[in-house]
Each structure stands twice: as C-alpha cells, then as structure tokens.
Amino acid sequence: MHEDLEKIVVTAEQIDARVRALAAEISRDYAEAGELTIIAIINGALMFTADLMRHITLPVRLDCMRVSSYRDDTSPVQKPQIIDTLRLDIRDRHVLVIDDILDTGFTFERVMREIRSLRPATARFAALLEKKARRAVVAKADYVGFDIPDEFVIGYGLDFAEHYRNLPYIGVLRADCQNPPEWS
Ligand code: IMP
Ligand code: MG
C-alpha cells in the first residue's frame, strides 16, 4: 500500500472482477443496438474506461469530454464546466457516458444535459464508484462498480491535486497528506 494512504477501499483484484462483470452486462444490454459510443469524462475515467472497453464484446466508438470539477482540493465546484467537448457525432447513437465517481451529481447533471442536447438514440451513465451520501441533485447511474462511504478516495484514475491516478487500487488519503507541500 502507498505510504500516503490510510487504507485501501477497493483492491486491484476487486476492480478487475467488477469491471469484467460490468462489461459483460453492458455487452448483453447493447447486443441488440449492435454498437456503442463511449464518452469518457477525463481525466478521472481514463483507467476505468480503458479496462472496461477491453472487455466489451461489441463494436465501440470512443470520445472524451473534459469537465472541470475539483480544483486542487477535496471540495467540489458546484457548477462543473465542459471545457473540452465531443468530436464525434452522437446523433441517433447509443451513448454510454463513463466517469470515475458519482459524488454530488453536479457533473452527471451537466454532462447528461449536454449529451441529451445532441439527440442520441439512448444515453446512459456508468460510474466506477458512487457516494450516495453526498448526492445534491437527482442523479442515477445505470451501471455502478462500487458503492463507497463518504470519504475522499484516490487511485485507479482518481486524483488529489493530479497525484495518485496511477495507483492500481482505490484508497483513502491520509489526512496529513491532504495539504500538498510543494506541488500544485
Ligand atoms: P460530482 O460532480 O460531485 O458528482 O463529482 C464528480 C467528480 O468529482 C468526479 O468525476 C471526480 O473527478 C471528482 N470526485 C468526487 N469524489 C472524489 C473523490 O473521493 N476522490 C477524487 N475525486 C473525486
Ligand atoms: Mg472526474
């Protein structure tokens, strides 16, 4: 375990098993549609999207959307901004938006509003993690990896001030590591 962590919440093995199960479920659900357009919300959804896609058995198109949410701390911005939007045309396509975590729901709300305005055939949302306790708006993911308690987590794509995204597991950052010394 990384020395800045207080504990591990989801191990690499648990992530792998859950990602495979979700990919199988998604492949079944979209079998009739025949094709899927994945929209990854970067940077956080990078790892989850890459691993999930590898196990999806349908033809997949990929695009990314960049949304500003967290600054260099652990409190959310209430009005996330889309700072880089889609290149692909998603009109009449089956779209699955992928994020690392569904927390307050502000990102979900903003992104799904944008996606729906582009008139896809269907639009669903997948989140690796979900913190139900923090929901501030109505937001429900169609696919969820793990329901976790209200603690700030890092790893497997999730960051604190852009650090720790490369950890292969998900854990809680120690309180004394939440004041970045010389970074930012
Ligand atoms: P929401 O808009 O509050 O639902 O937050 C969604 C975004 O906030 C996610 O895409 C993450 O980038 C970030 N986020 C929320 N909770 C955490 C956390 O515990 N660790 C790291 N990032 C988080
Ligand atoms: Mg994010």
Short mmCIF file of N, CA and C and ligand atoms in Angstrom, two decimals:
data_model
loop_
_atom_site.label_atom_id
_atom_site.label_comp_id
_atom_site.label_asym_id
_atom_site.label_seq_id
_atom_site.Cartn_x
_atom_site.Cartn_y
_atom_site.Cartn_z
N MET A 1 0.85 -1.22 0.00
CA MET A 1 0.00 0.00 0.00
C MET A 1 0.88 1.26 0.00
N HIS A 2 0.47 2.25 -0.75
CA HIS A 2 1.19 3.53 -0.81
C HIS A 2 1.22 4.18 0.57
N GLU A 3 2.37 4.78 0.93
CA GLU A 3 2.53 5.31 2.31
C GLU A 3 1.61 6.49 2.62
N ASP A 4 1.07 7.17 1.60
CA ASP A 4 0.17 8.31 1.86
C ASP A 4 -1.28 7.86 2.12
N LEU A 5 -1.52 6.55 2.04
CA LEU A 5 -2.89 6.06 2.23
C LEU A 5 -3.16 5.66 3.67
N GLU A 6 -4.41 5.89 4.06
CA GLU A 6 -4.86 5.45 5.38
C GLU A 6 -5.31 4.00 5.28
N LYS A 7 -6.01 3.68 4.19
CA LYS A 7 -6.46 2.30 3.97
C LYS A 7 -6.86 2.12 2.51
N ILE A 8 -6.94 0.86 2.12
CA ILE A 8 -7.42 0.54 0.77
C ILE A 8 -8.92 0.26 0.86
N VAL A 9 -9.67 0.82 -0.08
CA VAL A 9 -11.13 0.65 -0.09
C VAL A 9 -11.54 -0.41 -1.12
N VAL A 10 -10.89 -0.39 -2.28
CA VAL A 10 -11.17 -1.40 -3.31
C VAL A 10 -9.82 -1.88 -3.85
N THR A 11 -9.59 -3.18 -3.79
CA THR A 11 -8.30 -3.73 -4.26
C THR A 11 -8.29 -3.85 -5.78
N ALA A 12 -7.10 -4.03 -6.33
CA ALA A 12 -6.94 -4.19 -7.78
C ALA A 12 -7.71 -5.43 -8.26
N GLU A 13 -7.71 -6.48 -7.46
CA GLU A 13 -8.42 -7.71 -7.83
C GLU A 13 -9.92 -7.47 -7.86
N GLN A 14 -10.42 -6.74 -6.87
CA GLN A 14 -11.86 -6.43 -6.84
C GLN A 14 -12.26 -5.57 -8.03
N ILE A 15 -11.40 -4.61 -8.38
CA ILE A 15 -11.70 -3.75 -9.54
C ILE A 15 -11.76 -4.62 -10.80
N ASP A 16 -10.78 -5.47 -10.98
CA ASP A 16 -10.72 -6.31 -12.18
C ASP A 16 -11.98 -7.17 -12.32
N ALA A 17 -12.38 -7.81 -11.24
CA ALA A 17 -13.55 -8.69 -11.30
C ALA A 17 -14.82 -7.90 -11.61
N ARG A 18 -14.95 -6.74 -10.97
CA ARG A 18 -16.16 -5.93 -11.16
C ARG A 18 -16.21 -5.35 -12.58
N VAL A 19 -15.07 -4.92 -13.07
CA VAL A 19 -15.01 -4.34 -14.42
C VAL A 19 -15.41 -5.39 -15.45
N ARG A 20 -14.94 -6.61 -15.29
CA ARG A 20 -15.31 -7.69 -16.21
C ARG A 20 -16.80 -7.96 -16.15
N ALA A 21 -17.37 -7.95 -14.94
CA ALA A 21 -18.81 -8.23 -14.79
C ALA A 21 -19.63 -7.11 -15.44
N LEU A 22 -19.20 -5.87 -15.23
CA LEU A 22 -19.91 -4.74 -15.84
C LEU A 22 -19.83 -4.79 -17.36
N ALA A 23 -18.68 -5.14 -17.88
CA ALA A 23 -18.50 -5.22 -19.33
C ALA A 23 -19.40 -6.30 -19.93
N ALA A 24 -19.54 -7.39 -19.22
CA ALA A 24 -20.41 -8.48 -19.69
C ALA A 24 -21.87 -8.01 -19.70
N GLU A 25 -22.24 -7.30 -18.63
CA GLU A 25 -23.61 -6.78 -18.53
C GLU A 25 -23.89 -5.76 -19.65
N ILE A 26 -22.94 -4.87 -19.87
CA ILE A 26 -23.09 -3.85 -20.92
C ILE A 26 -23.15 -4.51 -22.30
N SER A 27 -22.31 -5.49 -22.53
CA SER A 27 -22.30 -6.18 -23.82
C SER A 27 -23.66 -6.85 -24.08
N ARG A 28 -24.25 -7.42 -23.03
CA ARG A 28 -25.58 -8.03 -23.17
C ARG A 28 -26.64 -6.96 -23.44
N ASP A 29 -26.59 -5.87 -22.65
CA ASP A 29 -27.62 -4.83 -22.76
C ASP A 29 -27.63 -4.14 -24.12
N TYR A 30 -26.46 -4.05 -24.76
CA TYR A 30 -26.37 -3.35 -26.04
C TYR A 30 -26.27 -4.30 -27.23
N ALA A 31 -26.47 -5.58 -26.99
CA ALA A 31 -26.33 -6.58 -28.07
C ALA A 31 -27.23 -6.23 -29.24
N GLU A 32 -28.47 -5.85 -28.93
CA GLU A 32 -29.42 -5.53 -29.98
C GLU A 32 -29.05 -4.23 -30.71
N ALA A 33 -28.57 -3.26 -29.95
CA ALA A 33 -28.15 -1.98 -30.56
C ALA A 33 -27.00 -2.22 -31.54
N GLY A 34 -26.16 -3.20 -31.25
CA GLY A 34 -25.10 -3.59 -32.17
C GLY A 34 -23.83 -2.76 -32.10
N GLU A 35 -23.91 -1.57 -31.52
CA GLU A 35 -22.74 -0.69 -31.42
C GLU A 35 -22.95 0.28 -30.28
N LEU A 36 -21.85 0.74 -29.75
CA LEU A 36 -21.91 1.59 -28.57
C LEU A 36 -20.92 2.74 -28.74
N THR A 37 -21.35 3.95 -28.35
CA THR A 37 -20.43 5.08 -28.33
C THR A 37 -20.13 5.43 -26.88
N ILE A 38 -18.88 5.26 -26.50
CA ILE A 38 -18.45 5.54 -25.13
C ILE A 38 -17.90 6.95 -25.05
N ILE A 39 -18.37 7.69 -24.06
CA ILE A 39 -17.85 9.02 -23.81
C ILE A 39 -17.19 8.99 -22.43
N ALA A 40 -15.88 9.11 -22.39
CA ALA A 40 -15.15 9.08 -21.13
C ALA A 40 -14.97 10.50 -20.60
N ILE A 41 -15.29 10.70 -19.35
CA ILE A 41 -15.04 12.00 -18.73
C ILE A 41 -13.63 11.98 -18.16
N ILE A 42 -12.74 12.71 -18.84
CA ILE A 42 -11.34 12.67 -18.46
C ILE A 42 -11.00 13.84 -17.52
N ASN A 43 -9.98 13.70 -16.66
CA ASN A 43 -9.01 12.63 -16.68
C ASN A 43 -9.46 11.40 -15.86
N GLY A 44 -10.36 11.60 -14.93
CA GLY A 44 -10.66 10.58 -13.93
C GLY A 44 -11.08 9.23 -14.47
N ALA A 45 -11.84 9.22 -15.58
CA ALA A 45 -12.39 7.96 -16.08
C ALA A 45 -11.44 7.19 -16.99
N LEU A 46 -10.22 7.69 -17.12
CA LEU A 46 -9.26 7.07 -18.05
C LEU A 46 -9.03 5.58 -17.81
N MET A 47 -8.66 5.24 -16.61
CA MET A 47 -8.32 3.84 -16.28
C MET A 47 -9.53 2.93 -16.41
N PHE A 48 -10.62 3.36 -15.81
CA PHE A 48 -11.86 2.57 -15.81
C PHE A 48 -12.32 2.36 -17.25
N THR A 49 -12.31 3.40 -18.06
CA THR A 49 -12.76 3.29 -19.44
C THR A 49 -11.87 2.33 -20.22
N ALA A 50 -10.56 2.48 -20.07
CA ALA A 50 -9.62 1.62 -20.81
C ALA A 50 -9.84 0.15 -20.46
N ASP A 51 -10.00 -0.13 -19.19
CA ASP A 51 -10.18 -1.53 -18.77
C ASP A 51 -11.55 -2.06 -19.16
N LEU A 52 -12.56 -1.25 -18.98
CA LEU A 52 -13.93 -1.68 -19.31
C LEU A 52 -14.05 -1.99 -20.81
N MET A 53 -13.54 -1.08 -21.64
CA MET A 53 -13.62 -1.24 -23.10
C MET A 53 -13.01 -2.54 -23.59
N ARG A 54 -11.89 -2.92 -22.95
CA ARG A 54 -11.19 -4.12 -23.36
C ARG A 54 -12.05 -5.37 -23.23
N HIS A 55 -13.03 -5.31 -22.32
CA HIS A 55 -13.86 -6.49 -22.08
C HIS A 55 -15.24 -6.38 -22.72
N ILE A 56 -15.51 -5.28 -23.42
CA ILE A 56 -16.80 -5.15 -24.11
C ILE A 56 -16.67 -5.83 -25.47
N THR A 57 -17.65 -6.69 -25.77
CA THR A 57 -17.52 -7.54 -26.96
C THR A 57 -18.18 -6.93 -28.20
N LEU A 58 -18.76 -5.75 -28.08
CA LEU A 58 -19.42 -5.10 -29.22
C LEU A 58 -18.48 -4.10 -29.89
N PRO A 59 -18.79 -3.70 -31.14
CA PRO A 59 -18.04 -2.59 -31.73
C PRO A 59 -18.25 -1.33 -30.89
N VAL A 60 -17.16 -0.64 -30.61
CA VAL A 60 -17.21 0.53 -29.73
C VAL A 60 -16.56 1.73 -30.41
N ARG A 61 -17.21 2.90 -30.30
CA ARG A 61 -16.56 4.16 -30.71
C ARG A 61 -16.23 4.89 -29.42
N LEU A 62 -15.17 5.67 -29.42
CA LEU A 62 -14.75 6.36 -28.19
C LEU A 62 -14.54 7.84 -28.44
N ASP A 63 -15.03 8.64 -27.50
CA ASP A 63 -14.67 10.05 -27.48
C ASP A 63 -14.54 10.47 -26.01
N CYS A 64 -13.98 11.64 -25.78
CA CYS A 64 -13.77 12.10 -24.41
C CYS A 64 -14.37 13.48 -24.22
N MET A 65 -14.69 13.77 -22.99
CA MET A 65 -15.19 15.09 -22.63
C MET A 65 -14.41 15.51 -21.39
N ARG A 66 -13.95 16.75 -21.39
CA ARG A 66 -13.20 17.22 -20.23
C ARG A 66 -14.08 18.19 -19.45
N VAL A 67 -14.23 17.90 -18.18
CA VAL A 67 -15.09 18.71 -17.32
C VAL A 67 -14.28 19.20 -16.14
N SER A 68 -14.37 20.48 -15.85
CA SER A 68 -13.66 20.98 -14.68
C SER A 68 -14.54 20.77 -13.47
N SER A 69 -14.01 20.08 -12.48
CA SER A 69 -14.83 19.89 -11.28
C SER A 69 -14.01 20.25 -10.05
N TYR A 70 -13.09 19.37 -9.67
CA TYR A 70 -12.30 19.67 -8.50
C TYR A 70 -11.13 20.59 -8.85
N ARG A 71 -10.85 21.51 -7.95
CA ARG A 71 -9.63 22.28 -8.13
C ARG A 71 -8.51 21.51 -7.47
N ASP A 72 -7.65 22.14 -6.71
CA ASP A 72 -6.57 21.38 -6.09
C ASP A 72 -6.90 20.93 -4.67
N ASP A 73 -8.18 20.69 -4.41
CA ASP A 73 -8.52 20.27 -3.06
C ASP A 73 -9.62 19.22 -3.12
N THR A 74 -10.22 18.95 -2.01
CA THR A 74 -11.18 17.85 -1.97
C THR A 74 -12.63 18.31 -1.95
N SER A 75 -12.88 19.60 -2.20
CA SER A 75 -14.28 20.05 -2.22
C SER A 75 -14.72 20.38 -3.64
N PRO A 76 -15.94 19.97 -4.01
CA PRO A 76 -16.39 20.10 -5.39
C PRO A 76 -16.78 21.52 -5.77
N VAL A 77 -16.66 21.81 -7.05
CA VAL A 77 -17.21 23.03 -7.61
C VAL A 77 -18.66 22.72 -7.95
N GLN A 78 -19.57 23.59 -7.56
CA GLN A 78 -20.98 23.26 -7.76
C GLN A 78 -21.42 23.28 -9.21
N LYS A 79 -20.78 24.12 -10.02
CA LYS A 79 -21.19 24.18 -11.42
C LYS A 79 -20.05 23.76 -12.33
N PRO A 80 -19.96 22.46 -12.59
CA PRO A 80 -18.88 22.00 -13.45
C PRO A 80 -19.02 22.57 -14.85
N GLN A 81 -17.90 22.89 -15.46
CA GLN A 81 -17.90 23.44 -16.82
C GLN A 81 -17.35 22.39 -17.78
N ILE A 82 -17.97 22.31 -18.96
CA ILE A 82 -17.41 21.45 -20.00
C ILE A 82 -16.33 22.28 -20.70
N ILE A 83 -15.09 21.88 -20.53
CA ILE A 83 -14.01 22.68 -21.10
C ILE A 83 -13.47 22.09 -22.39
N ASP A 84 -13.86 20.85 -22.68
CA ASP A 84 -13.47 20.27 -23.98
C ASP A 84 -14.56 19.28 -24.34
N THR A 85 -15.24 19.53 -25.45
CA THR A 85 -16.40 18.70 -25.76
C THR A 85 -16.12 17.70 -26.88
N LEU A 86 -17.19 17.06 -27.40
CA LEU A 86 -17.04 15.92 -28.29
C LEU A 86 -16.57 16.28 -29.70
N ARG A 87 -15.87 15.35 -30.31
CA ARG A 87 -15.53 15.45 -31.73
C ARG A 87 -16.48 14.56 -32.54
N LEU A 88 -16.93 13.47 -31.95
CA LEU A 88 -17.82 12.54 -32.66
C LEU A 88 -19.24 13.06 -32.70
N ASP A 89 -19.94 12.71 -33.78
CA ASP A 89 -21.36 13.00 -33.88
C ASP A 89 -22.10 11.86 -33.17
N ILE A 90 -22.91 12.20 -32.18
CA ILE A 90 -23.60 11.13 -31.44
C ILE A 90 -25.09 11.09 -31.74
N ARG A 91 -25.55 11.88 -32.68
CA ARG A 91 -26.96 11.89 -33.03
C ARG A 91 -27.41 10.49 -33.45
N ASP A 92 -28.51 10.03 -32.83
CA ASP A 92 -29.10 8.71 -33.10
C ASP A 92 -28.19 7.53 -32.72
N ARG A 93 -27.18 7.79 -31.94
CA ARG A 93 -26.27 6.73 -31.49
C ARG A 93 -26.61 6.31 -30.06
N HIS A 94 -26.16 5.12 -29.71
CA HIS A 94 -26.32 4.65 -28.33
C HIS A 94 -25.08 5.07 -27.54
N VAL A 95 -25.31 5.95 -26.57
CA VAL A 95 -24.19 6.58 -25.86
C VAL A 95 -24.12 6.10 -24.40
N LEU A 96 -22.90 5.75 -24.00
CA LEU A 96 -22.65 5.41 -22.60
C LEU A 96 -21.57 6.36 -22.08
N VAL A 97 -21.96 7.21 -21.15
CA VAL A 97 -21.02 8.15 -20.54
C VAL A 97 -20.35 7.44 -19.36
N ILE A 98 -19.04 7.59 -19.26
CA ILE A 98 -18.31 6.90 -18.19
C ILE A 98 -17.56 7.90 -17.34
N ASP A 99 -17.77 7.80 -16.02
CA ASP A 99 -17.00 8.65 -15.10
C ASP A 99 -16.39 7.78 -14.00
N ASP A 100 -15.44 8.37 -13.29
CA ASP A 100 -14.80 7.61 -12.21
C ASP A 100 -15.73 7.49 -11.01
N ILE A 101 -16.39 8.60 -10.64
CA ILE A 101 -17.20 8.57 -9.42
C ILE A 101 -18.41 9.49 -9.53
N LEU A 102 -19.52 9.01 -9.06
CA LEU A 102 -20.73 9.83 -8.97
C LEU A 102 -20.83 10.28 -7.51
N ASP A 103 -20.59 11.58 -7.31
CA ASP A 103 -20.48 12.11 -5.96
C ASP A 103 -21.69 13.02 -5.70
N THR A 104 -21.54 14.33 -5.82
CA THR A 104 -22.70 15.21 -5.61
C THR A 104 -23.73 15.05 -6.74
N GLY A 105 -23.25 14.71 -7.93
CA GLY A 105 -24.14 14.58 -9.08
C GLY A 105 -24.10 15.79 -10.00
N PHE A 106 -23.39 16.83 -9.63
CA PHE A 106 -23.34 18.04 -10.47
C PHE A 106 -22.71 17.75 -11.83
N THR A 107 -21.67 16.92 -11.85
CA THR A 107 -21.02 16.57 -13.12
C THR A 107 -21.98 15.77 -13.99
N PHE A 108 -22.62 14.78 -13.38
CA PHE A 108 -23.63 13.97 -14.09
C PHE A 108 -24.68 14.86 -14.74
N GLU A 109 -25.21 15.78 -13.94
CA GLU A 109 -26.28 16.66 -14.41
C GLU A 109 -25.82 17.50 -15.61
N ARG A 110 -24.65 18.07 -15.49
CA ARG A 110 -24.12 18.94 -16.55
C ARG A 110 -23.83 18.14 -17.83
N VAL A 111 -23.16 17.01 -17.66
CA VAL A 111 -22.76 16.21 -18.82
C VAL A 111 -23.98 15.60 -19.51
N MET A 112 -24.91 15.06 -18.76
CA MET A 112 -26.07 14.41 -19.38
C MET A 112 -26.96 15.45 -20.08
N ARG A 113 -26.99 16.67 -19.57
CA ARG A 113 -27.74 17.72 -20.25
C ARG A 113 -27.11 18.00 -21.62
N GLU A 114 -25.79 18.08 -21.64
CA GLU A 114 -25.07 18.30 -22.90
C GLU A 114 -25.29 17.14 -23.88
N ILE A 115 -25.17 15.93 -23.38
CA ILE A 115 -25.32 14.74 -24.24
C ILE A 115 -26.73 14.70 -24.83
N ARG A 116 -27.74 14.89 -23.98
CA ARG A 116 -29.12 14.82 -24.48
C ARG A 116 -29.41 15.89 -25.52
N SER A 117 -28.77 17.04 -25.40
CA SER A 117 -28.99 18.12 -26.37
C SER A 117 -28.46 17.73 -27.75
N LEU A 118 -27.62 16.72 -27.81
CA LEU A 118 -27.05 16.27 -29.09
C LEU A 118 -27.86 15.12 -29.69
N ARG A 119 -29.02 14.84 -29.09
CA ARG A 119 -30.01 13.89 -29.64
C ARG A 119 -29.50 12.48 -29.93
N PRO A 120 -28.90 11.83 -28.93
CA PRO A 120 -28.52 10.42 -29.15
C PRO A 120 -29.77 9.54 -29.14
N ALA A 121 -29.66 8.31 -29.64
CA ALA A 121 -30.78 7.37 -29.58
C ALA A 121 -31.07 7.03 -28.12
N THR A 122 -30.02 6.72 -27.36
CA THR A 122 -30.14 6.47 -25.93
C THR A 122 -28.91 7.05 -25.24
N ALA A 123 -29.05 7.40 -23.96
CA ALA A 123 -27.92 7.92 -23.19
C ALA A 123 -27.96 7.32 -21.80
N ARG A 124 -26.91 6.60 -21.45
CA ARG A 124 -26.80 6.03 -20.11
C ARG A 124 -25.49 6.48 -19.47
N PHE A 125 -25.37 6.18 -18.17
CA PHE A 125 -24.22 6.66 -17.40
C PHE A 125 -23.65 5.52 -16.57
N ALA A 126 -22.34 5.36 -16.63
CA ALA A 126 -21.67 4.35 -15.82
C ALA A 126 -20.64 5.04 -14.93
N ALA A 127 -20.59 4.65 -13.66
CA ALA A 127 -19.60 5.20 -12.75
C ALA A 127 -18.93 4.04 -12.02
N LEU A 128 -17.62 4.09 -11.95
CA LEU A 128 -16.92 3.03 -11.21
C LEU A 128 -17.33 3.06 -9.74
N LEU A 129 -17.39 4.28 -9.19
CA LEU A 129 -17.73 4.43 -7.78
C LEU A 129 -18.93 5.33 -7.61
N GLU A 130 -19.56 5.17 -6.49
CA GLU A 130 -20.69 6.06 -6.17
C GLU A 130 -20.66 6.33 -4.68
N LYS A 131 -20.87 7.63 -4.32
CA LYS A 131 -21.01 8.00 -2.89
C LYS A 131 -22.43 8.52 -2.74
N LYS A 132 -23.32 7.65 -2.33
CA LYS A 132 -24.74 8.03 -2.25
C LYS A 132 -24.97 9.16 -1.24
N ALA A 133 -24.18 9.15 -0.17
CA ALA A 133 -24.39 10.09 0.93
C ALA A 133 -24.27 11.55 0.51
N ARG A 134 -23.54 11.81 -0.57
CA ARG A 134 -23.23 13.19 -0.93
C ARG A 134 -24.09 13.76 -2.05
N ARG A 135 -25.08 13.01 -2.50
CA ARG A 135 -25.88 13.46 -3.64
C ARG A 135 -26.60 14.77 -3.34
N ALA A 136 -26.42 15.75 -4.22
CA ALA A 136 -27.03 17.07 -4.03
C ALA A 136 -28.12 17.33 -5.06
N VAL A 137 -28.08 16.58 -6.17
CA VAL A 137 -29.10 16.71 -7.21
C VAL A 137 -29.56 15.30 -7.59
N VAL A 138 -30.67 15.22 -8.32
CA VAL A 138 -31.14 13.90 -8.74
C VAL A 138 -30.19 13.36 -9.81
N ALA A 139 -29.55 12.26 -9.52
CA ALA A 139 -28.58 11.68 -10.46
C ALA A 139 -28.51 10.19 -10.19
N LYS A 140 -28.80 9.40 -11.22
CA LYS A 140 -28.75 7.95 -11.02
C LYS A 140 -27.97 7.29 -12.16
N ALA A 141 -26.92 6.58 -11.77
CA ALA A 141 -26.11 5.89 -12.77
C ALA A 141 -26.80 4.58 -13.17
N ASP A 142 -26.66 4.20 -14.44
CA ASP A 142 -27.24 2.94 -14.92
C ASP A 142 -26.33 1.76 -14.57
N TYR A 143 -25.03 2.04 -14.47
CA TYR A 143 -24.07 1.00 -14.10
C TYR A 143 -23.15 1.58 -13.03
N VAL A 144 -23.01 0.84 -11.92
CA VAL A 144 -22.13 1.29 -10.83
C VAL A 144 -21.22 0.14 -10.43
N GLY A 145 -19.94 0.47 -10.27
CA GLY A 145 -18.99 -0.56 -9.83
C GLY A 145 -19.11 -0.84 -8.36
N PHE A 146 -18.87 0.18 -7.55
CA PHE A 146 -18.88 0.01 -6.09
C PHE A 146 -19.52 1.22 -5.41
N ASP A 147 -20.31 0.91 -4.42
CA ASP A 147 -20.90 1.93 -3.57
C ASP A 147 -19.93 2.14 -2.41
N ILE A 148 -19.40 3.36 -2.24
CA ILE A 148 -18.40 3.56 -1.17
C ILE A 148 -18.87 4.60 -0.16
N PRO A 149 -18.34 4.56 1.05
CA PRO A 149 -18.72 5.56 2.07
C PRO A 149 -18.19 6.94 1.72
N ASP A 150 -18.66 7.94 2.45
CA ASP A 150 -18.30 9.33 2.18
C ASP A 150 -16.89 9.65 2.68
N GLU A 151 -15.89 9.21 1.92
CA GLU A 151 -14.51 9.51 2.25
C GLU A 151 -13.82 9.88 0.95
N PHE A 152 -12.84 10.77 1.01
CA PHE A 152 -12.14 11.17 -0.20
C PHE A 152 -11.17 10.06 -0.62
N VAL A 153 -11.37 9.55 -1.83
CA VAL A 153 -10.54 8.43 -2.29
C VAL A 153 -9.67 8.81 -3.49
N ILE A 154 -8.61 8.07 -3.65
CA ILE A 154 -7.68 8.29 -4.76
C ILE A 154 -7.26 6.95 -5.35
N GLY A 155 -6.67 7.01 -6.54
CA GLY A 155 -6.16 5.80 -7.18
C GLY A 155 -7.05 5.35 -8.32
N TYR A 156 -6.48 4.54 -9.23
CA TYR A 156 -7.20 4.00 -10.38
C TYR A 156 -7.93 5.12 -11.14
N GLY A 157 -7.21 6.19 -11.40
CA GLY A 157 -7.78 7.31 -12.15
C GLY A 157 -8.15 8.49 -11.29
N LEU A 158 -8.49 8.23 -10.04
CA LEU A 158 -8.91 9.35 -9.16
C LEU A 158 -7.69 10.02 -8.56
N ASP A 159 -7.76 11.35 -8.49
CA ASP A 159 -6.57 12.09 -8.05
C ASP A 159 -6.83 12.96 -6.84
N PHE A 160 -5.72 13.37 -6.24
CA PHE A 160 -5.72 14.52 -5.35
C PHE A 160 -4.65 15.44 -5.92
N ALA A 161 -5.05 16.63 -6.35
CA ALA A 161 -4.12 17.59 -6.99
C ALA A 161 -3.28 16.92 -8.08
N GLU A 162 -3.96 16.09 -8.90
CA GLU A 162 -3.36 15.40 -10.04
C GLU A 162 -2.38 14.28 -9.66
N HIS A 163 -2.25 13.97 -8.39
CA HIS A 163 -1.38 12.87 -7.98
C HIS A 163 -2.20 11.61 -7.72
N TYR A 164 -1.53 10.50 -7.69
CA TYR A 164 -2.05 9.17 -7.31
C TYR A 164 -2.95 8.49 -8.34
N ARG A 165 -3.15 9.10 -9.52
CA ARG A 165 -4.04 8.46 -10.50
C ARG A 165 -3.52 7.10 -10.93
N ASN A 166 -2.23 6.91 -10.84
CA ASN A 166 -1.62 5.67 -11.32
C ASN A 166 -1.69 4.49 -10.36
N LEU A 167 -2.16 4.70 -9.15
CA LEU A 167 -2.27 3.56 -8.23
C LEU A 167 -3.26 2.54 -8.79
N PRO A 168 -2.93 1.25 -8.72
CA PRO A 168 -3.83 0.23 -9.30
C PRO A 168 -5.02 -0.12 -8.43
N TYR A 169 -5.11 0.47 -7.24
CA TYR A 169 -6.22 0.21 -6.33
C TYR A 169 -6.79 1.55 -5.86
N ILE A 170 -7.87 1.50 -5.09
CA ILE A 170 -8.51 2.74 -4.62
C ILE A 170 -8.44 2.78 -3.10
N GLY A 171 -7.99 3.94 -2.58
CA GLY A 171 -7.84 4.04 -1.13
C GLY A 171 -8.13 5.43 -0.62
N VAL A 172 -8.16 5.54 0.70
CA VAL A 172 -8.41 6.81 1.37
C VAL A 172 -7.08 7.48 1.69
N LEU A 173 -6.97 8.75 1.32
CA LEU A 173 -5.74 9.52 1.54
C LEU A 173 -5.66 9.91 3.02
N ARG A 174 -4.47 9.76 3.60
CA ARG A 174 -4.28 10.18 5.00
C ARG A 174 -4.54 11.68 5.14
N ALA A 175 -5.13 12.08 6.26
CA ALA A 175 -5.49 13.49 6.47
C ALA A 175 -4.28 14.41 6.34
N ASP A 176 -3.13 13.97 6.85
CA ASP A 176 -1.93 14.82 6.81
C ASP A 176 -1.32 14.89 5.41
N CYS A 177 -1.90 14.17 4.45
CA CYS A 177 -1.41 14.25 3.07
C CYS A 177 -2.35 15.09 2.22
N GLN A 178 -3.36 15.69 2.83
CA GLN A 178 -4.32 16.48 2.07
C GLN A 178 -3.94 17.95 1.99
N ASN A 179 -2.72 18.27 2.38
CA ASN A 179 -2.17 19.61 2.18
C ASN A 179 -0.91 19.47 1.36
N PRO A 180 -1.05 19.51 0.04
CA PRO A 180 0.13 19.26 -0.79
C PRO A 180 1.26 20.21 -0.42
N PRO A 181 2.44 19.68 -0.10
CA PRO A 181 3.55 20.50 0.34
C PRO A 181 4.10 21.38 -0.80
N GLU A 182 4.82 20.77 -1.71
CA GLU A 182 5.48 21.58 -2.75
C GLU A 182 4.83 21.44 -4.12
N TRP A 183 3.70 20.68 -4.22
CA TRP A 183 3.10 20.54 -5.55
C TRP A 183 2.26 21.73 -5.94
N SER A 184 1.42 21.51 -6.90
CA SER A 184 0.40 22.41 -7.48
C SER A 184 0.94 23.55 -8.30
P1 IMP B 1 -19.71 15.27 -8.65
O1 IMP B 1 -19.88 16.33 -9.70
O2 IMP B 1 -19.70 15.85 -7.28
O3 IMP B 1 -20.64 14.10 -8.78
O4 IMP B 1 -18.24 14.76 -8.76
C1 IMP B 1 -17.77 14.07 -9.80
C2 IMP B 1 -16.29 14.33 -9.94
O5 IMP B 1 -15.66 14.79 -8.74
C3 IMP B 1 -15.61 13.04 -10.29
O6 IMP B 1 -15.51 12.90 -11.68
C4 IMP B 1 -14.26 13.18 -9.65
O7 IMP B 1 -13.35 13.77 -10.55
C5 IMP B 1 -14.44 14.12 -8.50
N1 IMP B 1 -14.51 13.39 -7.20
C6 IMP B 1 -15.58 13.20 -6.43
N2 IMP B 1 -15.29 12.50 -5.31
C7 IMP B 1 -13.98 12.24 -5.39
C8 IMP B 1 -13.06 11.54 -4.53
O8 IMP B 1 -13.39 10.99 -3.46
N3 IMP B 1 -11.78 11.50 -4.95
C9 IMP B 1 -11.34 12.06 -6.11
N4 IMP B 1 -12.16 12.72 -6.94
C10 IMP B 1 -13.48 12.82 -6.58
MG MG B 2 -13.51 13.37 -12.74
#
